Short mmCIF file of C-alpha atoms in Angstrom, two decimals:
data_model
loop_
_atom_site.label_atom_id
_atom_site.label_comp_id
_atom_site.label_asym_id
_atom_site.label_seq_id
_atom_site.Cartn_x
_atom_site.Cartn_y
_atom_site.Cartn_z
CA MET I 176 -0.37 -0.30 0.11
CA LYS I 177 2.07 2.63 -1.14
CA LYS I 178 1.30 5.71 0.68
CA VAL I 179 1.44 9.59 -1.04
CA LEU I 180 1.66 12.85 -0.53
CA ILE I 181 -0.57 15.65 -2.24
CA VAL I 182 0.09 19.03 -2.58
CA ASP I 183 -1.79 21.59 -4.27
CA ASP I 184 -3.46 24.85 -3.97
CA SER I 185 -6.30 23.78 -4.97
CA ALA I 186 -8.85 21.96 -2.58
CA PHE I 187 -10.66 20.61 -5.68
CA MET I 188 -7.38 19.21 -7.54
CA ARG I 189 -6.27 17.62 -3.85
CA VAL I 190 -10.53 15.92 -3.99
CA THR I 191 -9.69 14.74 -7.56
CA ILE I 192 -6.35 13.45 -7.61
CA ARG I 193 -7.00 11.36 -3.52
CA SER I 194 -10.18 10.06 -5.10
CA ILE I 195 -8.49 8.67 -8.44
CA LEU I 196 -5.62 6.99 -5.86
CA GLU I 197 -8.20 5.64 -3.41
CA LYS I 198 -10.44 4.52 -6.07
CA SER I 199 -6.34 2.96 -6.93
CA GLY I 200 -5.22 1.10 -3.74
CA TYR I 201 -3.25 4.83 -2.68
CA THR I 202 -3.30 5.84 0.07
CA VAL I 203 -3.70 9.16 1.01
CA VAL I 204 -1.49 10.19 4.03
CA ALA I 205 -1.83 14.25 4.10
CA GLU I 206 -2.60 17.32 1.75
CA ALA I 207 -1.09 20.50 1.52
CA GLU I 208 -1.93 23.48 -0.47
CA ASN I 209 1.66 24.63 -0.73
CA GLY I 210 4.64 23.60 -1.48
CA TRP I 211 6.11 25.44 2.32
CA LEU I 212 3.43 23.07 4.46
CA GLY I 213 4.44 19.96 1.19
CA VAL I 214 8.05 19.95 2.10
CA ASN I 215 6.91 19.87 5.65
CA ARG I 216 4.44 16.69 5.37
CA TYR I 217 6.96 15.54 3.75
CA PHE I 218 9.46 15.46 6.65
CA GLU I 219 7.13 14.24 9.10
CA LEU I 220 6.31 11.49 7.07
CA LYS I 221 8.24 10.29 5.06
CA PRO I 222 5.41 9.13 1.75
CA ASP I 223 6.66 7.24 -0.70
CA ILE I 224 4.98 8.74 -3.75
CA VAL I 225 4.37 12.98 -3.09
CA THR I 226 2.03 13.90 -6.32
CA MET I 227 3.53 17.59 -7.26
CA ASP I 228 1.85 20.89 -8.81
CA ILE I 229 3.62 23.87 -9.84
CA THR I 230 2.41 26.92 -9.12
CA MET I 231 1.22 27.71 -5.82
CA PRO I 232 1.59 30.24 -2.98
CA GLU I 233 4.18 30.56 -0.47
CA MET I 234 6.58 27.99 -2.44
CA ASP I 235 5.82 26.62 -5.69
CA GLY I 236 6.96 23.10 -6.75
CA ILE I 237 9.85 22.87 -8.78
CA THR I 238 11.81 24.99 -5.69
CA SER I 239 9.27 21.99 -3.28
CA LEU I 240 10.91 19.85 -5.34
CA LYS I 241 14.55 20.66 -4.76
CA GLU I 242 14.15 20.98 -1.64
CA ILE I 243 12.22 17.47 -1.23
CA MET I 244 15.44 16.11 -3.39
CA ARG I 245 17.87 17.69 -0.23
CA LEU I 246 15.80 16.02 2.04
CA ASN I 247 15.89 12.31 0.71
CA SER I 248 18.32 11.87 -2.72
CA LYS I 249 15.90 8.54 -3.48
CA ALA I 250 12.23 10.50 -3.08
CA ASN I 251 9.18 10.63 -4.84
CA VAL I 252 8.18 13.41 -6.84
CA ILE I 253 5.50 13.31 -9.83
CA MET I 254 4.98 16.79 -11.25
CA LEU I 255 1.45 18.08 -12.19
CA THR I 256 1.54 20.96 -14.59
CA ALA I 257 -0.62 22.77 -16.75
CA VAL I 258 0.08 23.24 -20.23
CA GLY I 259 2.20 26.38 -21.45
CA GLN I 260 4.12 25.43 -19.02
CA GLN I 261 7.39 23.10 -20.74
CA HIS I 262 10.08 25.23 -19.25
CA VAL I 263 9.50 24.10 -16.43
CA VAL I 264 9.31 20.68 -16.86
CA LYS I 265 13.35 20.52 -17.70
CA ASP I 266 13.47 22.22 -14.47
CA ALA I 267 11.78 20.04 -12.84
CA ILE I 268 14.11 16.50 -14.61
CA VAL I 269 17.62 17.74 -13.60
CA SER I 270 16.76 18.55 -10.10
CA GLY I 271 14.92 14.80 -10.33
CA ALA I 272 11.74 14.86 -10.25
CA ARG I 273 10.72 10.78 -11.60
CA GLY I 274 8.13 12.23 -13.50
CA PHE I 275 5.30 14.15 -14.47
CA VAL I 276 1.75 15.03 -15.44
CA VAL I 277 -0.64 17.23 -17.63
CA LYS I 278 -3.40 19.07 -16.61
CA PRO I 279 -6.10 18.31 -17.68
CA PHE I 280 -5.17 14.16 -17.59
CA LYS I 281 -7.35 11.15 -17.68
CA GLU I 282 -7.67 9.07 -14.92
CA GLU I 283 -5.43 6.51 -16.63
CA THR I 284 -2.75 9.04 -18.04
CA PHE I 285 -2.06 9.55 -13.88
CA LEU I 286 -2.33 6.37 -13.40
CA SER I 287 0.46 4.50 -15.36
CA ALA I 288 2.21 7.78 -14.97
CA LEU I 289 2.39 6.03 -10.60
CA ALA I 290 3.27 3.41 -11.99
CA ARG I 291 6.39 3.65 -13.57
CA ILE I 292 7.91 5.01 -10.62
CA MET K 84 -24.67 17.78 -8.25
CA ASP K 85 -21.91 15.49 -6.97
CA LEU K 86 -19.76 16.81 -4.28
CA LEU K 87 -16.85 16.78 -6.93
CA THR K 88 -18.94 19.23 -9.35
CA GLU K 89 -20.08 20.91 -5.97
CA LEU K 90 -16.26 21.33 -4.55
CA TYR K 91 -16.30 22.84 -8.54
CA ILE K 92 -17.79 25.62 -8.76
CA LYS K 93 -17.17 26.18 -4.65
CA GLU K 94 -13.87 26.97 -4.97
CA THR K 95 -13.54 28.81 -8.81
CA THR K 96 -16.02 30.83 -7.93
CA GLN K 97 -13.79 31.95 -5.15
CA LEU K 98 -10.95 32.28 -6.42
CA ILE K 99 -13.27 34.79 -9.34
CA GLU K 100 -14.37 37.05 -7.08
CA SER K 101 -11.30 37.09 -5.15
CA LEU K 102 -10.12 38.41 -8.75
CA GLU K 103 -12.65 40.92 -9.42
CA ASN K 104 -12.19 42.15 -6.10
CA LYS K 105 -8.78 42.98 -6.84
CA LEU K 106 -9.98 44.91 -10.06
CA SER K 107 -13.50 45.67 -9.05
CA GLY K 108 -13.94 49.55 -8.32
CA GLN K 109 -11.04 50.82 -9.80
CA LEU K 110 -11.48 54.98 -11.33
CA SER K 111 -8.21 54.64 -12.91
CA PRO K 112 -5.33 54.01 -13.60
CA PHE K 113 -3.46 52.21 -9.79
CA LEU K 114 -1.23 49.63 -9.65
CA MET K 115 -1.24 46.35 -9.21
CA SER K 116 1.48 44.62 -6.18
CA VAL K 117 3.19 42.42 -7.70
CA ASP K 118 1.79 40.07 -4.41
CA ASP K 119 -1.71 40.88 -6.09
CA ILE K 120 -0.22 39.96 -8.91
CA HIS K 121 0.97 36.55 -8.28
CA GLN K 122 -2.26 35.71 -6.50
CA CYS K 123 -4.04 36.90 -9.48
CA PHE K 124 -2.19 34.73 -11.82
CA ARG K 125 -2.28 31.97 -9.69
CA ASN K 126 -6.12 31.52 -9.00
CA VAL K 127 -6.76 31.90 -13.20
CA HIS K 128 -4.34 29.77 -13.33
CA THR K 129 -5.73 26.92 -11.22
CA ILE K 130 -9.61 28.79 -12.85
CA LYS K 131 -7.46 27.14 -16.59
CA SER K 132 -7.32 23.68 -14.98
CA SER K 133 -9.94 22.59 -13.23
CA ALA K 134 -12.35 24.18 -15.65
CA ALA K 135 -10.22 22.05 -18.09
CA MET K 136 -10.06 18.74 -15.74
CA MET K 137 -14.12 19.81 -15.29
CA GLN K 138 -14.16 19.11 -19.28
CA ASN K 139 -15.36 23.12 -19.56
CA GLU K 140 -12.72 23.76 -23.17
CA THR K 141 -14.14 27.65 -23.61
CA VAL K 142 -13.08 28.25 -19.87
CA ALA K 143 -10.11 26.68 -19.69
CA THR K 144 -9.17 29.07 -23.45
CA LEU K 145 -10.64 32.16 -21.83
CA ALA K 146 -8.36 31.53 -18.58
CA HIS K 147 -5.46 30.08 -20.16
CA THR K 148 -5.48 33.93 -22.47
CA LEU K 149 -5.89 35.86 -19.86
CA GLU K 150 -2.95 34.07 -17.33
CA ASP K 151 -1.30 35.03 -20.39
CA LEU K 152 -2.71 38.56 -20.34
CA PHE K 153 -0.76 38.74 -16.61
CA GLU K 154 2.34 36.48 -17.05
CA PRO K 155 4.46 39.02 -17.96
CA MET K 156 3.62 41.57 -15.20
CA ARG K 157 5.38 38.43 -12.71
CA SER K 158 8.18 39.71 -13.33
CA SER K 159 8.11 43.19 -12.81
CA GLN K 160 9.58 43.40 -8.92
CA LYS K 161 8.17 47.13 -7.80
CA GLY K 162 3.66 46.50 -9.42
CA HIS K 163 2.51 47.35 -12.52
CA PHE K 164 0.21 49.57 -13.77
CA VAL K 165 -3.41 48.72 -14.57
CA ASP K 166 -5.81 51.07 -16.40
CA GLN K 167 -9.43 50.80 -15.88
CA GLY K 168 -9.85 49.21 -19.47
CA PHE K 169 -7.85 45.90 -17.60
CA ALA K 170 -10.38 46.52 -14.90
CA GLU K 171 -13.09 46.23 -16.17
CA LEU K 172 -11.69 43.96 -18.63
CA VAL K 173 -11.12 41.83 -16.10
CA VAL K 174 -14.37 42.18 -14.39
CA ARG K 175 -16.43 41.90 -17.04
CA ILE K 176 -14.64 38.34 -17.98
CA SER K 177 -15.56 37.62 -14.11
CA SER K 178 -19.36 37.23 -14.79
CA TRP K 179 -19.40 35.75 -17.56
CA LEU K 180 -16.91 32.99 -16.31
CA LYS K 181 -19.23 32.51 -12.52
CA LYS K 182 -22.14 31.93 -15.21
CA HIS K 183 -20.65 29.37 -16.99
CA LEU K 184 -18.69 26.52 -14.65
CA LEU K 185 -20.16 23.74 -16.27
CA PRO K 186 -19.92 22.96 -19.54
CA GLU K 187 -23.35 22.41 -20.22
CA THR K 188 -23.87 26.30 -20.09
CA ILE K 189 -21.50 26.58 -23.26
CA ASP K 190 -23.48 27.49 -26.40
CA GLY K 191 -23.48 28.63 -29.30
CA ARG K 192 -23.63 32.32 -27.82
CA SER K 193 -21.62 31.31 -24.45
CA THR K 194 -18.56 30.28 -27.07
CA GLN K 195 -19.25 33.29 -29.33
CA GLU K 196 -19.16 35.76 -26.01
CA ALA K 197 -16.07 33.88 -24.65
CA ALA K 198 -14.20 34.59 -28.20
CA ASN K 199 -15.26 38.04 -28.09
CA LEU K 200 -14.45 38.35 -24.73
CA ILE K 201 -10.24 36.63 -25.69
CA GLN K 202 -10.05 39.54 -28.14
CA ASP K 203 -10.72 42.03 -26.02
CA ILE K 204 -7.37 40.37 -24.14
CA GLN K 205 -5.92 40.60 -27.14
CA GLN K 206 -6.12 43.52 -27.72
CA ILE K 207 -4.43 44.97 -24.50
CA ARG K 208 -1.50 43.18 -25.04
CA MET K 209 -1.46 44.26 -28.15
CA GLU K 210 -1.17 47.95 -26.74
CA TRP K 211 0.89 46.85 -24.29
CA THR K 212 3.27 45.34 -26.40
CA SER K 213 3.01 49.00 -28.51
CA SER K 214 3.49 51.42 -25.22
CA GLN K 215 6.47 49.62 -24.21
CA GLN K 216 5.57 47.82 -20.80
CA PRO K 217 8.51 45.93 -20.09
CA THR K 218 7.04 43.38 -19.35
CA THR K 219 5.70 41.27 -22.73
CA THR K 220 7.63 40.77 -25.40
CA ALA K 221 5.74 36.74 -26.01
CA VAL K 222 4.44 36.95 -29.74
CA ILE K 223 1.04 36.60 -29.45
CA ASP K 224 -0.64 33.54 -30.84
CA PRO K 225 -4.05 31.84 -31.45
CA PRO K 226 -5.26 30.45 -28.44
CA VAL K 227 -5.33 26.88 -29.20
CA PRO K 228 -8.80 25.61 -28.02
CA PHE K 229 -8.25 22.25 -25.22
CA ALA K 230 -9.46 19.74 -27.09
CA ASN K 231 -6.00 19.66 -28.86
CA VAL K 232 -4.19 19.04 -25.15
CA SER K 233 -6.34 15.78 -23.68
CA THR K 234 -3.63 13.85 -24.14
CA PRO K 235 0.24 14.11 -22.44
CA SER K 236 2.11 15.45 -24.77
CA LEU K 237 3.09 18.73 -24.36
CA ASN K 238 1.75 20.43 -27.30
CA PRO K 239 4.32 22.76 -28.92
CA SER K 240 2.38 25.75 -30.90
CA LEU K 241 1.41 26.70 -27.26
CA SER K 242 4.41 27.11 -26.13
CA SER K 243 5.50 30.33 -28.14
CA ALA K 244 2.95 32.19 -26.32
CA ARG K 245 4.31 33.06 -23.66
CA THR K 246 7.47 33.90 -22.49
CA PRO K 247 8.98 31.49 -19.69
CA SER K 248 9.29 33.72 -16.64
CA LYS K 249 10.56 32.48 -12.69
CA PRO K 250 7.72 31.38 -10.98
CA SER K 251 7.58 32.45 -7.69
CA SER K 252 9.93 31.24 -5.24
CA LYS K 253 11.99 30.73 -2.43
CA SER K 254 14.01 29.16 -1.44
CA LEU K 255 14.25 26.80 2.37
CA SER K 256 16.87 29.01 3.83
CA ASN K 257 13.41 31.31 4.28
CA TYR K 258 11.63 29.00 5.81
CA ILE K 259 12.11 27.36 9.33
CA LEU K 260 10.70 23.97 10.90
CA VAL K 261 9.74 24.31 14.45
CA ASN K 262 10.03 22.16 17.72
CA SER K 263 6.12 22.45 18.34
CA ALA K 264 6.58 22.41 21.88
CA ARG K 265 9.32 25.27 21.13
CA LEU K 266 6.85 27.48 19.68
CA ALA K 267 4.09 26.83 22.59
CA ASN K 268 6.43 27.80 24.76
CA LEU K 269 6.96 31.37 22.88
CA ILE K 270 3.44 31.41 22.41
CA GLU K 271 2.66 31.34 26.29
CA ARG K 272 5.65 32.99 27.09
CA SER K 273 4.43 36.11 24.55
CA GLU K 274 0.86 35.60 25.77
CA GLN K 275 2.45 36.39 29.15
CA ILE K 276 3.89 39.50 28.33
CA ALA K 277 1.39 41.23 26.72
CA SER K 278 -1.46 39.94 29.47
CA ALA K 279 1.06 41.82 32.01
CA CYS K 280 1.82 44.36 29.80
CA ALA K 281 -2.77 44.72 29.17
CA GLU K 282 -2.78 44.49 33.20
CA LEU K 283 -0.77 47.57 34.05
CA GLU K 284 -2.37 49.84 31.15
CA ASN K 285 -5.77 48.72 32.13
CA ASN K 286 -5.53 49.11 35.36
CA PRO K 287 -7.44 52.21 37.32
CA ASN K 288 -4.95 51.01 40.62
CA ALA K 289 -1.50 50.79 38.72
CA PHE K 290 -0.21 54.39 39.68
CA CYS K 291 -1.21 53.34 43.07
CA LEU K 292 1.04 49.83 43.63
CA SER K 293 3.71 51.04 45.49
CA PRO K 294 7.13 51.74 43.85
CA LEU K 295 8.34 48.25 44.79
CA SER K 296 5.52 46.16 43.59
CA PHE K 297 5.77 47.71 40.83
CA LEU K 298 8.85 47.84 39.83
CA ASP K 299 8.73 44.14 41.14
CA LYS K 300 6.51 44.02 37.70
CA ILE K 301 8.85 45.02 35.50
CA ARG K 302 10.83 43.12 36.80
CA GLN K 303 8.55 40.00 36.65
CA ILE K 304 7.95 41.86 32.36
CA HIS K 305 11.79 42.21 31.71
CA ASP K 306 12.14 38.43 33.07
CA TRP K 307 10.02 36.76 30.65
CA CYS K 308 11.50 39.35 27.73
CA SER K 309 15.03 37.92 28.48
CA GLN K 310 12.85 34.55 27.62
CA LEU K 311 10.91 34.89 25.21
CA SER K 312 14.37 36.28 22.93
CA ILE K 313 16.67 33.43 24.17
CA SER K 314 13.78 30.55 23.78
CA THR K 315 13.33 32.32 19.59
CA ARG K 316 16.88 32.23 18.95
CA GLU K 317 16.35 28.15 20.00
CA ILE K 318 14.08 27.31 17.30
CA GLN K 319 16.32 28.53 14.71
CA ARG K 320 18.55 25.63 16.14
CA VAL K 321 17.63 22.69 13.83
CA PRO K 322 20.39 18.79 15.76
CA LEU K 323 22.59 18.03 12.85
CA ASN K 324 22.25 14.75 13.97
CA GLU K 325 18.89 14.24 11.71
CA THR K 326 20.62 15.62 8.58
CA VAL K 327 23.80 13.01 8.86
CA VAL K 328 21.11 10.26 8.64
CA ASN K 329 20.39 11.77 6.03
CA LEU K 330 23.99 11.87 4.73
CA ASN K 331 25.13 8.35 5.59
CA ARG K 332 21.63 6.93 2.99
CA LEU K 333 23.05 10.06 0.17
CA ALA K 334 26.65 8.19 0.87
CA ASP K 335 25.21 4.38 0.32
CA ASP K 336 23.33 6.41 -3.02
CA VAL K 337 26.80 6.86 -4.44
CA ALA K 338 28.95 4.73 -3.12
CA ALA K 339 26.98 2.16 -4.48
CA MET K 340 26.40 4.21 -8.67
CA LEU K 341 30.26 3.93 -8.41
CA GLY K 342 30.94 0.89 -7.67
CA LYS K 343 32.64 1.10 -4.74
CA LYS K 344 31.94 -0.32 -0.87
CA ILE K 345 31.55 1.36 2.31
CA ALA K 346 30.88 1.57 5.71
CA PHE K 347 29.55 5.03 6.52
CA ALA K 348 29.59 5.89 10.38
CA SER K 349 29.22 9.02 12.66
CA THR K 350 30.59 9.93 16.03
CA GLY K 351 30.20 12.71 18.45
CA ASP K 352 28.61 15.80 20.12
CA GLU K 353 24.75 15.67 19.51
CA VAL K 354 24.41 19.07 18.37
CA GLU K 355 22.19 21.86 17.63
CA LEU K 356 22.20 24.05 14.64
CA GLY K 357 21.06 27.82 13.10
CA SER K 358 19.11 25.71 10.23
CA HIS K 359 20.31 28.86 8.27
CA MET K 360 23.51 27.36 8.44
CA LEU K 361 22.54 24.52 8.16
CA ASN K 362 20.84 24.83 4.62
CA HIS K 363 24.61 26.21 3.83
CA ILE K 364 26.60 23.66 5.05
CA ALA K 365 24.22 21.38 3.90
CA ASP K 366 25.29 21.74 0.22
CA SER K 367 29.23 21.82 0.84
CA LEU K 368 29.38 18.50 4.02
CA ILE K 369 27.75 16.62 0.46
CA HIS K 370 30.05 17.64 -1.91
CA LEU K 371 32.84 16.23 0.31
CA ILE K 372 30.82 12.74 1.37
CA ARG K 373 31.18 12.96 -2.74
CA ASN K 374 34.72 13.79 -3.34
CA ALA K 375 35.40 11.16 -0.28
CA ILE K 376 33.80 8.17 -1.91
CA ASP K 377 35.08 9.67 -5.99
CA HIS K 378 38.60 10.56 -5.17
CA GLY K 379 39.59 8.93 -1.93
CA ILE K 380 38.67 5.62 -1.42
CA GLU K 381 39.18 3.01 -3.85
CA TYR K 382 37.49 -0.23 -5.05
CA PRO K 383 37.57 -3.23 -3.37
CA LYS K 384 39.98 -4.88 -5.82
CA GLU K 385 42.57 -2.20 -4.96
CA ARG K 386 41.85 -2.10 -1.60
CA HIS K 387 42.67 -5.94 -1.60
CA GLN K 388 45.11 -5.68 -3.31
CA LEU K 389 47.08 -2.55 -0.65
CA GLY K 390 45.65 -4.84 2.35
CA LYS K 391 43.31 -3.20 3.06
CA PRO K 392 38.87 -3.78 4.06
CA GLU K 393 37.52 -3.94 1.18
CA ILE K 394 35.39 -1.87 2.56
CA GLY K 395 36.40 1.65 3.12
CA ARG K 396 35.28 3.96 6.30
CA LEU K 397 33.42 6.53 5.48
CA THR K 398 33.35 9.08 8.62
CA ILE K 399 31.51 12.65 10.35
CA ASP K 400 32.85 12.99 13.27
CA VAL K 401 30.97 16.18 14.81
CA ARG K 402 31.86 17.81 17.35
CA GLN K 403 31.23 21.28 19.66
CA THR K 404 33.73 23.64 21.02
CA LEU K 405 33.18 26.89 23.12
CA PHE K 406 33.32 29.14 20.79
CA SER K 407 32.56 26.74 17.13
CA ILE K 408 31.65 24.22 15.81
CA LEU K 409 33.93 21.25 14.36
CA ILE K 410 32.18 18.73 10.94
CA SER K 411 34.92 16.38 9.39
CA VAL K 412 34.77 14.04 7.00
CA GLU K 413 37.46 11.14 6.84
CA ASP K 414 38.34 8.25 4.58
CA ASP K 415 40.60 6.11 4.35
CA GLY K 416 41.16 6.21 1.21
CA ARG K 417 43.82 7.31 -1.19
CA GLY K 418 44.52 10.06 0.50
CA LEU K 419 46.02 13.87 -1.17
CA ASP K 420 49.32 13.51 -3.09
CA PRO K 421 50.41 16.41 -2.75
CA ALA K 422 53.68 15.53 -5.97
CA LEU K 423 50.56 14.93 -7.48
CA ILE K 424 48.70 18.14 -7.14
CA LEU K 425 51.84 19.49 -7.45
CA LEU K 426 52.14 18.91 -10.89
CA LYS K 427 48.27 19.15 -11.86
CA ALA K 428 48.54 22.65 -10.38
CA GLU K 429 52.49 23.74 -12.20
CA GLN K 430 49.85 22.43 -15.30
CA LEU K 431 47.05 24.90 -15.00
CA SER K 432 49.13 27.28 -14.15
CA LEU K 433 48.13 28.32 -10.16
CA LEU K 434 51.36 28.12 -8.45
CA ASP K 435 52.76 31.04 -7.69
CA ARG K 436 56.45 30.02 -6.55
CA PRO K 437 58.80 26.86 -7.65
CA ALA K 438 57.18 23.67 -6.72
CA SER K 439 60.06 22.74 -4.67
CA ARG K 440 58.75 25.40 -2.39
CA TYR K 441 55.69 24.34 -0.80
CA LEU K 442 55.67 22.51 2.09
CA GLU K 443 53.62 19.06 1.89
CA THR K 444 51.11 20.51 3.77
CA GLU K 445 51.18 24.17 1.84
CA ALA K 446 50.54 22.26 -1.46
CA ILE K 447 47.82 19.39 0.03
CA ASP K 448 45.76 23.32 0.98
CA LEU K 449 45.89 23.71 -3.18
CA VAL K 450 42.83 21.37 -3.50
CA PHE K 451 41.30 24.76 -2.16
CA THR K 452 42.44 26.85 -5.09
CA PRO K 453 39.78 27.93 -8.25
CA GLY K 454 39.61 26.18 -11.29
CA PHE K 455 41.98 23.07 -9.16
CA SER K 456 39.53 20.99 -9.38
CA THR K 457 38.81 21.13 -13.24
CA LYS K 458 37.05 17.50 -13.84
CA SER K 459 33.06 18.39 -14.72
CA GLU K 460 31.37 17.41 -12.36
CA ILE K 461 28.29 15.88 -14.09
CA SER K 462 26.17 14.57 -10.03
CA SER K 463 22.92 13.63 -10.28
CA LEU K 464 22.89 14.67 -6.55
CA SER K 465 22.64 18.26 -6.03
CA GLY K 466 23.27 18.84 -9.33
CA ARG K 467 25.02 22.19 -8.47
CA GLY K 468 28.84 22.55 -9.74
CA VAL K 469 30.62 22.92 -6.24
CA GLY K 470 34.04 22.76 -6.42
CA LEU K 471 36.49 22.52 -3.37
CA ASP K 472 37.02 26.68 -3.89
CA VAL K 473 33.53 26.75 -3.10
CA VAL K 474 32.81 25.28 -0.58
CA LYS K 475 35.79 27.31 1.00
CA ASP K 476 33.93 30.27 0.06
CA LEU K 477 31.00 28.99 1.55
CA ILE K 478 32.34 28.26 4.84
CA GLN K 479 33.87 31.31 4.99
CA SER K 480 30.84 33.00 4.07
CA MET K 481 30.29 32.04 7.26
CA GLY K 482 32.84 32.92 9.59
CA GLY K 483 34.40 29.70 9.91
CA GLN K 484 37.46 27.90 7.33
CA VAL K 485 38.03 24.59 5.85
CA ARG K 486 40.74 22.75 6.73
CA VAL K 487 42.75 19.53 4.54
CA GLU K 488 44.70 16.84 6.33
CA SER K 489 45.76 13.27 4.97
CA MET K 490 48.60 10.76 4.88
CA LEU K 491 49.41 9.57 1.49
CA GLY K 492 47.65 6.67 1.42
CA GLN K 493 46.12 6.26 4.39
CA GLY K 494 43.31 8.91 4.36
CA THR K 495 42.56 12.20 4.48
CA ARG K 496 39.75 14.66 6.51
CA PHE K 497 38.03 18.21 5.77
CA THR K 498 37.20 19.92 8.40
CA LEU K 499 34.67 22.48 8.62
CA GLU K 500 35.25 24.99 11.15
CA ILE K 501 31.86 26.96 12.40
CA PRO K 502 31.33 29.39 14.71
CA LYS K 503 28.73 29.17 16.68
#
């Protein structure tokens, strides 16, 4: 049972992702509404996987990804990017993201990205 | 209506209203603050994503075009002037959006309305570009309906519609993780002080208190303030041990990657560092560990031939003295060869006198010279090209110093000394 941390500033996205994850047997251990809270939760809970939105207040997804990778070089972070953020994808990969999914995404796409980790 | 749809409507409406509030009621050109710009951008961005997830392509496309308008404003440091025309347009768009959040509300007429709004946005963008707004440089492309991007592959035609800009980011060095018990203590202390002061202020008899008891109260408040000050400083302190545990895993990773075998040990005192310091030091320690495993520790076969145990030892030792904290990274590998170092430094023209005039210890110190380690380290760890010279600069900028000691064939030890 893989433990997942959801980091996204939209409650709607968090609930959507949560429902997809729980239907497929993942356990959502926490949600965070910005990157800074996300890094804190990661530090506390050490989840197996993190789903990370890019655009967030307080601390954005790339910065949070880098901080999580510093805490744990083996962390599995999947970035959720939106259309028009191609320049960010390269940053994410270089910084250690294990995958990315573009919003809007279909359930199968999201799940297969997770399965590839 | 199912719960998810309700949440979408509720959250998206809130975001739209927040956008409206920032821009409505403006009668003349006004300065949008940097924070407001970022928030508006994020709001529109989220509206776009959520609408797209709910398969409302029209709203998503409109939001995307509006996002493009806010995007160039994000790079301004001091805020951005916007005029009434812009404000009115955003308010008009907001009001249209609120009525058309659900896909079923979109028909031929509303699609046309959306297209008109998009044109109005394009118009404003052109005006901004031609009036030399410093931040707008993007080529304006017609918006691509979201139907074309339902697959995860990134649609290249949209990428030309905006210039890349840095997302607003704060690094962790501006934030600290705080022990909650300490924070509770801090809050309690502050409240005690606040209520004692309020008591004195509001007590009509305060002036009638005897000088002694008045002084007592003041002393008590003063005491609490000192304690508050000390506690606040302590809150910043983080035990080093936790970081060292992470470094252990890092070391194991690096060793595995490089085909070496290591045993990691951490020794010394339980030390707490200010978390700012910790962040600065972390990069240095990572680099030293990598160096030790990469250059210091020999391959298992080589070690066997030298009569050394196949598993190399990597030790991190942390100690504190009265005034400083000493962190050392030690390996039992090849050690530094002064002769080889001098040779390399000579070839790189880094010597300020003939090689023969260098003491062994001075020769070894040459590893800190900028340009000495010329191997480009492709690091999958931090992706940052931190060299020993950078480590030295970083530690010196904290008021500390880095030393290296080595015995050829036996090992090397780097020590960071950081003032408390």
